[in-house]
mmCIF file of C-alpha atoms in Angstrom:
data_model
loop_
_atom_site.group_PDB
_atom_site.id
_atom_site.type_symbol
_atom_site.label_atom_id
_atom_site.label_comp_id
_atom_site.label_asym_id
_atom_site.label_seq_id
_atom_site.Cartn_x
_atom_site.Cartn_y
_atom_site.Cartn_z
ATOM 1 C CA UNK M 225 -13.662 15.723 -14.678
ATOM 2 C CA UNK M 226 -17.176 14.548 -15.519
ATOM 3 C CA UNK M 227 -19.578 16.829 -13.368
ATOM 4 C CA UNK M 228 -21.435 14.262 -11.331
ATOM 5 C CA UNK M 229 -25.479 14.913 -11.240
ATOM 6 C CA UNK M 230 -26.306 16.152 -8.055
ATOM 7 C CA UNK M 231 -23.978 13.646 -5.895
ATOM 8 C CA UNK M 232 -25.656 12.802 -2.304
ATOM 9 C CA UNK M 233 -22.912 13.649 0.078
ATOM 10 C CA UNK M 234 -21.403 10.545 2.494
ATOM 11 C CA UNK M 235 -19.979 11.264 5.657
ATOM 12 C CA UNK M 236 -17.436 8.710 6.025
ATOM 13 C CA UNK M 237 -16.117 10.011 9.428
ATOM 14 C CA UNK M 238 -15.955 7.223 11.714
ATOM 15 C CA UNK M 239 -11.981 7.068 11.593
ATOM 16 C CA UNK M 240 -9.389 9.429 12.158
ATOM 17 C CA UNK M 241 -7.508 10.226 9.447
ATOM 18 C CA UNK M 242 -4.375 8.563 8.415
ATOM 19 C CA UNK M 243 -2.352 11.489 9.484
ATOM 20 C CA UNK M 244 -4.032 12.050 12.870
ATOM 21 C CA UNK M 245 -3.330 8.335 13.044
ATOM 22 C CA UNK M 246 0.371 8.011 12.756
ATOM 23 C CA UNK M 247 0.613 11.293 14.750
ATOM 24 C CA UNK M 248 -1.063 10.054 17.728
ATOM 25 C CA UNK M 249 0.545 6.626 17.622
ATOM 26 C CA UNK M 250 2.105 4.922 20.721
ATOM 27 C CA UNK M 251 3.991 2.365 19.049
ATOM 28 C CA UNK M 252 7.844 2.206 20.038
ATOM 29 C CA UNK M 253 10.018 4.168 17.713
ATOM 30 C CA UNK M 254 7.235 4.926 14.835
ATOM 31 C CA UNK M 255 4.048 3.647 13.707
ATOM 32 C CA UNK M 256 4.013 0.746 11.673
ATOM 33 C CA UNK M 257 1.063 -0.161 9.237
ATOM 34 C CA UNK M 258 0.230 -3.116 6.901
ATOM 35 C CA UNK M 259 -1.498 -4.071 3.676
ATOM 36 C CA UNK M 260 -3.978 -6.722 3.114
ATOM 37 C CA UNK M 261 -4.963 -8.392 -0.462
ATOM 38 C CA UNK M 262 -8.934 -9.516 -0.705
ATOM 39 C CA UNK M 263 -8.840 -13.249 0.061
ATOM 40 C CA UNK M 264 -9.095 -15.763 -3.078
ATOM 41 C CA UNK M 265 -10.569 -19.003 -0.694
ATOM 42 C CA UNK M 266 -11.738 -19.879 2.699
ATOM 43 C CA UNK M 267 -7.947 -20.940 3.719
ATOM 44 C CA UNK M 268 -6.916 -17.205 2.761
ATOM 45 C CA UNK M 269 -9.515 -15.696 4.702
ATOM 46 C CA UNK M 270 -8.600 -17.602 7.695
ATOM 47 C CA UNK M 271 -5.392 -16.619 7.297
ATOM 48 C CA UNK M 272 -5.845 -12.903 6.905
ATOM 49 C CA UNK M 273 -8.115 -12.656 10.012
ATOM 50 C CA UNK M 274 -5.453 -14.504 12.084
ATOM 51 C CA UNK M 275 -2.893 -11.861 10.865
ATOM 52 C CA UNK M 276 -5.204 -9.240 11.253
ATOM 53 C CA UNK M 277 -5.453 -10.318 15.208
ATOM 54 C CA UNK M 278 -1.858 -10.236 15.493
ATOM 55 C CA UNK M 279 -1.596 -6.686 13.972
ATOM 56 C CA UNK M 280 -4.191 -5.416 16.138
ATOM 57 C CA UNK M 281 -2.476 -6.868 18.801
ATOM 58 C CA UNK M 282 0.923 -4.973 18.284
ATOM 59 C CA UNK M 283 -0.657 -1.819 17.597
ATOM 60 C CA UNK M 284 -0.914 -1.043 13.636
ATOM 61 C CA UNK M 285 -1.515 2.274 13.226
ATOM 62 C CA UNK M 286 -3.695 1.356 9.898
ATOM 63 C CA UNK M 287 -4.480 -1.606 7.513
ATOM 64 C CA UNK M 288 -5.095 -0.888 3.431
ATOM 65 C CA UNK M 289 -6.845 -3.319 1.199
ATOM 66 C CA UNK M 290 -6.393 -3.450 -2.085
ATOM 67 C CA UNK M 291 -8.223 -3.469 -5.007
ATOM 68 C CA UNK M 292 -7.857 -5.542 -8.189
ATOM 69 C CA UNK M 293 -7.279 -4.355 -11.494
ATOM 70 C CA UNK M 294 -10.489 -3.340 -13.196
ATOM 71 C CA UNK M 295 -12.246 -3.605 -9.874
ATOM 72 C CA UNK M 296 -11.685 -7.340 -9.885
ATOM 73 C CA UNK M 297 -11.705 -7.650 -6.262
ATOM 74 C CA UNK M 298 -14.554 -4.999 -5.843
ATOM 75 C CA UNK M 299 -17.220 -7.132 -3.938
ATOM 76 C CA UNK M 300 -14.021 -8.782 -2.097
ATOM 77 C CA UNK M 301 -12.135 -5.249 -1.260
ATOM 78 C CA UNK M 302 -15.982 -4.053 0.018
ATOM 79 C CA UNK M 303 -16.695 -7.162 2.272
ATOM 80 C CA UNK M 304 -13.044 -7.313 3.978
ATOM 81 C CA UNK M 305 -13.076 -3.522 4.725
ATOM 82 C CA UNK M 306 -16.590 -4.010 6.145
ATOM 83 C CA UNK M 307 -15.838 -6.841 8.525
ATOM 84 C CA UNK M 308 -12.568 -4.708 9.385
ATOM 85 C CA UNK M 309 -14.926 -1.620 10.747
ATOM 86 C CA UNK M 310 -17.475 -3.933 12.329
ATOM 87 C CA UNK M 311 -15.166 -6.688 14.006
ATOM 88 C CA UNK M 312 -11.695 -4.759 14.690
ATOM 89 C CA UNK M 313 -10.096 -1.516 16.190
ATOM 90 C CA UNK M 314 -8.367 -1.605 13.109
ATOM 91 C CA UNK M 315 -8.392 1.406 10.969
ATOM 92 C CA UNK M 316 -8.727 0.606 7.597
ATOM 93 C CA UNK M 317 -7.979 2.064 4.175
ATOM 94 C CA UNK M 318 -9.861 1.127 1.114
ATOM 95 C CA UNK M 319 -8.176 1.152 -2.190
ATOM 96 C CA UNK M 320 -9.974 2.516 -5.084
ATOM 97 C CA UNK M 321 -8.894 2.682 -8.927
ATOM 98 C CA UNK M 322 -9.968 4.487 -11.874
ATOM 99 C CA UNK M 323 -8.997 1.731 -14.436
ATOM 100 C CA UNK M 324 -12.222 0.289 -15.951
ATOM 101 C CA UNK M 325 -14.729 1.955 -14.368
ATOM 102 C CA UNK M 326 -17.489 4.950 -15.591
ATOM 103 C CA UNK M 327 -17.451 7.898 -13.087
ATOM 104 C CA UNK M 328 -20.642 7.017 -11.946
ATOM 105 C CA UNK M 329 -19.407 3.561 -10.700
ATOM 106 C CA UNK M 330 -16.685 5.094 -9.076
ATOM 107 C CA UNK M 331 -19.439 7.463 -7.335
ATOM 108 C CA UNK M 332 -21.394 4.333 -6.358
ATOM 109 C CA UNK M 333 -17.996 2.846 -4.851
ATOM 110 C CA UNK M 334 -17.206 5.820 -3.104
ATOM 111 C CA UNK M 335 -20.596 5.848 -1.518
ATOM 112 C CA UNK M 336 -20.894 2.277 -0.531
ATOM 113 C CA UNK M 337 -17.607 2.881 1.394
ATOM 114 C CA UNK M 338 -18.740 5.811 3.157
ATOM 115 C CA UNK M 339 -22.044 3.431 4.149
ATOM 116 C CA UNK M 340 -19.743 0.676 5.393
ATOM 117 C CA UNK M 341 -18.302 3.559 7.720
ATOM 118 C CA UNK M 342 -15.146 4.064 5.903
ATOM 119 C CA UNK M 343 -13.649 7.265 6.156
ATOM 120 C CA UNK M 344 -9.831 6.795 4.601
ATOM 121 C CA UNK M 345 -9.512 5.969 0.762
ATOM 122 C CA UNK M 346 -6.470 5.442 -1.287
ATOM 123 C CA UNK M 347 -6.932 6.838 -4.593
ATOM 124 C CA UNK M 348 -4.980 4.745 -7.288
ATOM 125 C CA UNK M 349 -5.338 5.233 -11.351
ATOM 126 C CA UNK M 350 -4.337 1.630 -11.398
ATOM 127 C CA UNK M 351 -3.282 -0.716 -13.417
ATOM 128 C CA UNK M 352 -4.538 -2.477 -16.787
ATOM 129 C CA UNK M 353 -6.202 -5.726 -16.448
ATOM 130 C CA UNK M 354 -4.530 -8.768 -17.694
ATOM 131 C CA UNK M 355 -1.188 -7.177 -18.716
ATOM 132 C CA UNK M 356 -0.197 -4.467 -15.819
ATOM 133 C CA UNK M 357 2.452 -3.031 -17.803
ATOM 134 C CA UNK M 358 0.734 -2.908 -21.061
ATOM 135 C CA UNK M 359 -1.272 -0.100 -22.331
ATOM 136 C CA UNK M 360 -3.255 1.938 -19.941
ATOM 137 C CA UNK M 361 -6.643 3.177 -21.896
ATOM 138 C CA UNK M 362 -9.394 5.011 -19.816
ATOM 139 C CA UNK M 363 -13.027 4.172 -19.849
ATOM 140 C CA UNK M 364 -14.935 6.535 -22.359
ATOM 141 C CA UNK M 365 -16.812 7.858 -19.412
ATOM 142 C CA UNK M 366 -14.154 7.406 -16.451
ATOM 143 C CA UNK M 367 -11.273 9.318 -15.494
ATOM 144 C CA UNK M 368 -7.565 9.421 -16.875
ATOM 145 C CA UNK M 369 -5.554 10.343 -13.561
ATOM 146 C CA UNK M 370 -5.468 9.606 -9.892
ATOM 147 C CA UNK M 371 -5.451 13.304 -9.568
ATOM 148 C CA UNK M 372 -8.760 13.250 -10.762
ATOM 149 C CA UNK M 373 -10.282 10.546 -8.944
ATOM 150 C CA UNK M 374 -8.778 12.283 -5.768
ATOM 151 C CA UNK M 375 -11.092 15.321 -6.380
ATOM 152 C CA UNK M 376 -14.241 13.364 -7.304
ATOM 153 C CA UNK M 377 -13.546 11.549 -3.626
ATOM 154 C CA UNK M 378 -13.943 14.804 -2.309
ATOM 155 C CA UNK M 379 -16.654 15.610 -4.454
ATOM 156 C CA UNK M 380 -18.811 12.610 -3.355
ATOM 157 C CA UNK M 381 -18.078 12.756 0.192
ATOM 158 C CA UNK M 382 -16.322 13.409 3.329
ATOM 159 C CA UNK M 383 -13.048 11.586 2.975
ATOM 160 C CA UNK M 384 -9.316 11.451 3.998
ATOM 161 C CA UNK M 385 -7.466 10.823 0.813
ATOM 162 C CA UNK M 386 -4.066 9.479 0.330
ATOM 163 C CA UNK M 387 -2.186 8.486 -3.154
ATOM 164 C CA UNK M 388 0.651 6.290 -4.277
ATOM 165 C CA UNK M 389 4.185 7.813 -4.804
ATOM 166 C CA UNK M 390 6.891 6.276 -6.583
ATOM 167 C CA UNK M 391 10.421 6.181 -5.478
ATOM 168 C CA UNK M 392 12.408 5.091 -8.851
ATOM 169 C CA UNK M 393 9.666 7.102 -10.631
ATOM 170 C CA UNK M 394 6.333 5.479 -12.014
ATOM 171 C CA UNK M 395 7.325 3.324 -15.179
ATOM 172 C CA UNK M 396 4.874 5.289 -17.170
ATOM 173 C CA UNK M 397 6.799 8.689 -16.248
ATOM 174 C CA UNK M 398 8.682 10.695 -18.673
ATOM 175 C CA UNK M 399 11.612 11.380 -15.849
ATOM 176 C CA UNK M 400 11.547 11.660 -12.168
ATOM 177 C CA UNK M 401 10.991 15.714 -12.655
ATOM 178 C CA UNK M 402 7.620 14.479 -14.774
ATOM 179 C CA UNK M 403 6.925 11.538 -11.627
ATOM 180 C CA UNK M 404 7.406 14.407 -8.863
ATOM 181 C CA UNK M 405 4.736 16.843 -10.559
ATOM 182 C CA UNK M 406 1.996 14.039 -10.933
ATOM 183 C CA UNK M 407 2.805 13.277 -7.285
ATOM 184 C CA UNK M 408 2.244 16.757 -6.072
ATOM 185 C CA UNK M 409 -0.506 17.392 -8.580
ATOM 186 C CA UNK M 410 -2.268 14.677 -6.194
ATOM 187 C CA UNK M 411 -1.445 16.426 -3.401
ATOM 188 C CA UNK M 412 -2.362 19.708 -4.407
ATOM 189 C CA UNK M 413 -5.777 18.156 -5.420
ATOM 190 C CA UNK M 414 -6.680 17.305 -1.805
ATOM 191 C CA UNK M 415 -4.634 14.113 -0.823
ATOM 192 C CA UNK M 416 -3.178 14.588 2.601
ATOM 193 C CA UNK M 417 -0.251 11.726 2.047
ATOM 194 C CA UNK M 418 0.924 9.052 -0.039
ATOM 195 C CA UNK M 419 2.507 5.555 0.312
ATOM 196 C CA UNK M 420 5.307 4.478 -1.662
ATOM 197 C CA UNK M 421 5.279 1.700 -4.190
ATOM 198 C CA UNK M 422 8.020 -1.156 -2.486
ATOM 199 C CA UNK M 423 11.468 -0.386 -3.122
ATOM 200 C CA UNK M 424 14.933 -2.025 -1.966
ATOM 201 C CA UNK M 425 17.515 0.888 -2.107
ATOM 202 C CA UNK M 426 16.354 3.570 0.743
ATOM 203 C CA UNK M 427 18.400 6.441 -1.317
ATOM 204 C CA UNK M 428 15.106 5.938 -3.866
ATOM 205 C CA UNK M 429 12.618 6.910 -0.905
ATOM 206 C CA UNK M 430 14.973 9.767 0.508
ATOM 207 C CA UNK M 431 15.503 11.621 -2.855
ATOM 208 C CA UNK M 432 11.420 11.224 -3.661
ATOM 209 C CA UNK M 433 11.484 13.226 -0.334
ATOM 210 C CA UNK M 434 13.849 15.983 -1.456
ATOM 211 C CA UNK M 435 12.145 16.157 -4.802
ATOM 212 C CA UNK M 436 8.450 16.326 -3.694
ATOM 213 C CA UNK M 437 9.800 19.197 -1.063
ATOM 214 C CA UNK M 438 12.041 20.978 -3.883
ATOM 215 C CA UNK M 439 8.873 20.946 -6.347
ATOM 216 C CA UNK M 440 6.576 22.335 -3.466
ATOM 217 C CA UNK M 441 7.513 22.954 0.093
ATOM 218 C CA UNK M 442 4.169 22.801 1.191
ATOM 219 C CA UNK M 443 2.731 19.870 -0.255
ATOM 220 C CA UNK M 444 6.209 18.214 0.122
ATOM 221 C CA UNK M 445 5.598 18.104 3.833
ATOM 222 C CA UNK M 446 2.989 15.798 3.446
ATOM 223 C CA UNK M 447 3.751 12.484 4.803
ATOM 224 C CA UNK M 448 5.424 10.105 2.536
ATOM 225 C CA UNK M 449 5.213 6.680 4.036
ATOM 226 C CA UNK M 450 7.523 4.252 2.831
ATOM 227 C CA UNK M 451 6.153 0.775 1.545
ATOM 228 C CA UNK M 452 8.158 -2.245 2.443
ATOM 229 C CA UNK M 453 7.581 -6.016 1.936
ATOM 230 C CA UNK M 454 10.000 -8.708 3.714
ATOM 231 C CA UNK M 455 11.330 -10.861 1.247
ATOM 232 C CA UNK M 456 10.512 -14.813 1.790
ATOM 233 C CA UNK M 457 10.285 -16.378 -1.648
ATOM 234 C CA UNK M 458 12.623 -15.456 -4.430
ATOM 235 C CA UNK M 459 10.138 -16.851 -7.002
ATOM 236 C CA UNK M 460 7.676 -14.574 -5.347
ATOM 237 C CA UNK M 461 9.614 -11.036 -5.459
ATOM 238 C CA UNK M 462 10.507 -11.829 -9.078
ATOM 239 C CA UNK M 463 6.650 -11.670 -9.862
ATOM 240 C CA UNK M 464 6.362 -8.425 -7.914
ATOM 241 C CA UNK M 465 9.074 -6.817 -9.734
ATOM 242 C CA UNK M 466 7.743 -8.066 -12.923
ATOM 243 C CA UNK M 467 4.335 -6.790 -12.016
ATOM 244 C CA UNK M 468 5.366 -3.181 -10.114
ATOM 245 C CA UNK M 469 8.182 -2.107 -12.958
ATOM 246 C CA UNK M 470 10.627 -1.778 -10.018
ATOM 247 C CA UNK M 471 14.162 -2.862 -9.708
ATOM 248 C CA UNK M 472 15.704 -5.237 -7.400
ATOM 249 C CA UNK M 473 19.365 -4.029 -6.881
ATOM 250 C CA UNK M 474 22.115 -6.423 -8.288
ATOM 251 C CA UNK M 475 23.758 -7.068 -5.070
ATOM 252 C CA UNK M 476 20.476 -8.324 -3.268
ATOM 253 C CA UNK M 477 19.532 -10.096 -6.322
ATOM 254 C CA UNK M 478 22.598 -12.193 -5.842
ATOM 255 C CA UNK M 479 22.456 -12.567 -2.081
ATOM 256 C CA UNK M 480 18.876 -14.100 -2.858
ATOM 257 C CA UNK M 481 19.776 -16.675 -5.564
ATOM 258 C CA UNK M 482 22.632 -17.474 -3.480
ATOM 259 C CA UNK M 483 20.278 -18.413 -0.630
ATOM 260 C CA UNK M 484 17.663 -19.866 -2.660
ATOM 261 C CA UNK M 485 20.515 -22.793 -3.921
ATOM 262 C CA UNK M 486 20.216 -24.518 -7.323
ATOM 263 C CA UNK M 487 17.945 -27.266 -6.115
ATOM 264 C CA UNK M 488 14.366 -27.811 -7.613
ATOM 265 C CA UNK M 489 13.009 -25.981 -4.453
ATOM 266 C CA UNK M 490 14.207 -22.685 -3.067
ATOM 267 C CA UNK M 491 15.800 -22.739 0.204
ATOM 268 C CA UNK M 492 12.916 -20.654 1.554
ATOM 269 C CA UNK M 493 14.315 -20.391 5.149
ATOM 270 C CA UNK M 494 17.546 -18.958 3.673
ATOM 271 C CA UNK M 495 15.889 -16.762 1.434
ATOM 272 C CA UNK M 496 13.594 -15.550 4.488
ATOM 273 C CA UNK M 497 16.964 -14.985 6.566
ATOM 274 C CA UNK M 498 18.425 -12.933 3.558
ATOM 275 C CA UNK M 499 14.887 -10.904 3.341
ATOM 276 C CA UNK M 500 14.379 -9.899 7.096
ATOM 277 C CA UNK M 501 17.835 -8.946 7.357
ATOM 278 C CA UNK M 502 17.516 -6.473 4.825
ATOM 279 C CA UNK M 503 14.076 -5.426 5.861
ATOM 280 C CA UNK M 504 15.175 -4.708 8.922
ATOM 281 C CA UNK M 505 18.074 -2.660 8.146
ATOM 282 C CA UNK M 506 16.280 -0.494 5.787
ATOM 283 C CA UNK M 507 13.506 0.161 8.654
ATOM 284 C CA UNK M 508 16.859 1.260 10.743
ATOM 285 C CA UNK M 509 18.078 3.807 8.237
ATOM 286 C CA UNK M 510 14.492 5.113 7.621
ATOM 287 C CA UNK M 511 13.561 5.410 10.903
ATOM 288 C CA UNK M 512 16.783 7.433 11.403
ATOM 289 C CA UNK M 513 15.743 9.476 8.927
ATOM 290 C CA UNK M 514 12.511 10.721 10.450
ATOM 291 C CA UNK M 515 10.016 8.820 8.666
ATOM 292 C CA UNK M 516 6.321 8.974 9.609
ATOM 293 C CA UNK M 517 5.558 5.424 9.323
ATOM 294 C CA UNK M 518 6.679 2.184 8.361
ATOM 295 C CA UNK M 519 3.947 0.205 5.777
ATOM 296 C CA UNK M 520 4.537 -3.646 5.119
ATOM 297 C CA UNK M 521 2.921 -5.329 2.121
ATOM 298 C CA UNK M 522 2.454 -8.402 4.358
ATOM 299 C CA UNK M 523 0.650 -10.881 1.590
ATOM 300 C CA UNK M 524 -1.906 -11.563 4.007
ATOM 301 C CA UNK M 525 1.010 -13.315 6.863
ATOM 302 C CA UNK M 526 2.360 -11.818 9.981
ATOM 303 C CA UNK M 527 5.074 -13.723 10.528
ATOM 304 C CA UNK M 528 7.648 -12.048 8.606
ATOM 305 C CA UNK M 529 6.550 -8.657 9.313
ATOM 306 C CA UNK M 530 6.304 -9.498 13.292
ATOM 307 C CA UNK M 531 9.728 -10.639 12.772
ATOM 308 C CA UNK M 532 11.006 -7.583 11.452
ATOM 309 C CA UNK M 533 9.155 -5.419 13.857
ATOM 310 C CA UNK M 534 10.775 -7.845 17.120
ATOM 311 C CA UNK M 535 14.269 -7.175 15.491
ATOM 312 C CA UNK M 536 13.576 -3.269 15.449
ATOM 313 C CA UNK M 537 12.339 -3.479 19.662
ATOM 314 C CA UNK M 538 8.985 -2.716 18.205
ATOM 315 C CA UNK M 539 7.059 -5.909 19.033
ATOM 316 C CA UNK M 540 7.401 -8.557 21.430
ATOM 317 C CA UNK M 541 8.807 -12.268 20.287
ATOM 318 C CA UNK M 542 6.103 -14.064 18.757
ATOM 319 C CA UNK M 543 4.785 -17.140 20.737
ATOM 320 C CA UNK M 544 4.464 -20.605 19.115
ATOM 321 C CA UNK M 545 1.092 -19.923 17.808
ATOM 322 C CA UNK M 546 1.832 -16.543 16.283
ATOM 323 C CA UNK M 547 5.162 -17.527 14.854
ATOM 324 C CA UNK M 548 2.789 -20.139 12.139
ATOM 325 C CA UNK M 549 1.134 -17.491 11.177
#
């Protein structure tokens, strides 16, 4: 890793660590958390803050805010995180990716987060801009691996750091053993937990957890938080699968296709019904297996996630206003 010239330590100590947050959560059954995207327009901005209000009332343990490929949402990400800190009681995690940035630029971003009152950062290598599955090239003055970014964040300031994990293995990993080595390396570098890429087969998550413990019992004991996305659109989930490299099980794909129908427009309500049922069943199994938290990719909506939480007896049935969000 490139040595930073006399970094100015930043105290990001305003919020508790995510590990502490989920350990002290009073949410029924198990803690839950949500993921937001930086909004692209005013309507999306309003939708995000309506959803944030709902999840605050429901007691979300934390909320993560994504960071676009190549820093494409940098300013919007910072603005959203700053407002979460300033105007809500939610605990934010700010995503940070290494792709396309110099070490100096990354250090500036880390300091910026600290100045905004952020204490939790999710360190990601990130996807190449344009084609997320394309060739990954490090910046000549940047970092090559998320493990290096974890170390950099700790060099720059006092932050709690999390990383990503991949139930089916990262698509760039040679095999599952290699993928596990990479995860353990990030944890050894100072990451306190990981949040998984979304998946639709609970067995993939359970085997990831087993591999991590087998590779390093101490590091493998750190929380692995399952990432979930209630499916509400067949077109949408196909796109997410393309971007992530994860697999949609054949039986689920067939159920969704059948629900969507053969018309020019998919039957969104029928697809939603399948998606909510699937996610509810997955969560029931994950809770029975002792997961530390359930993390929902919300796409800045609250309705689908709230329906799942209601099915799990973790939230009251939504009122008319909330059901429209």
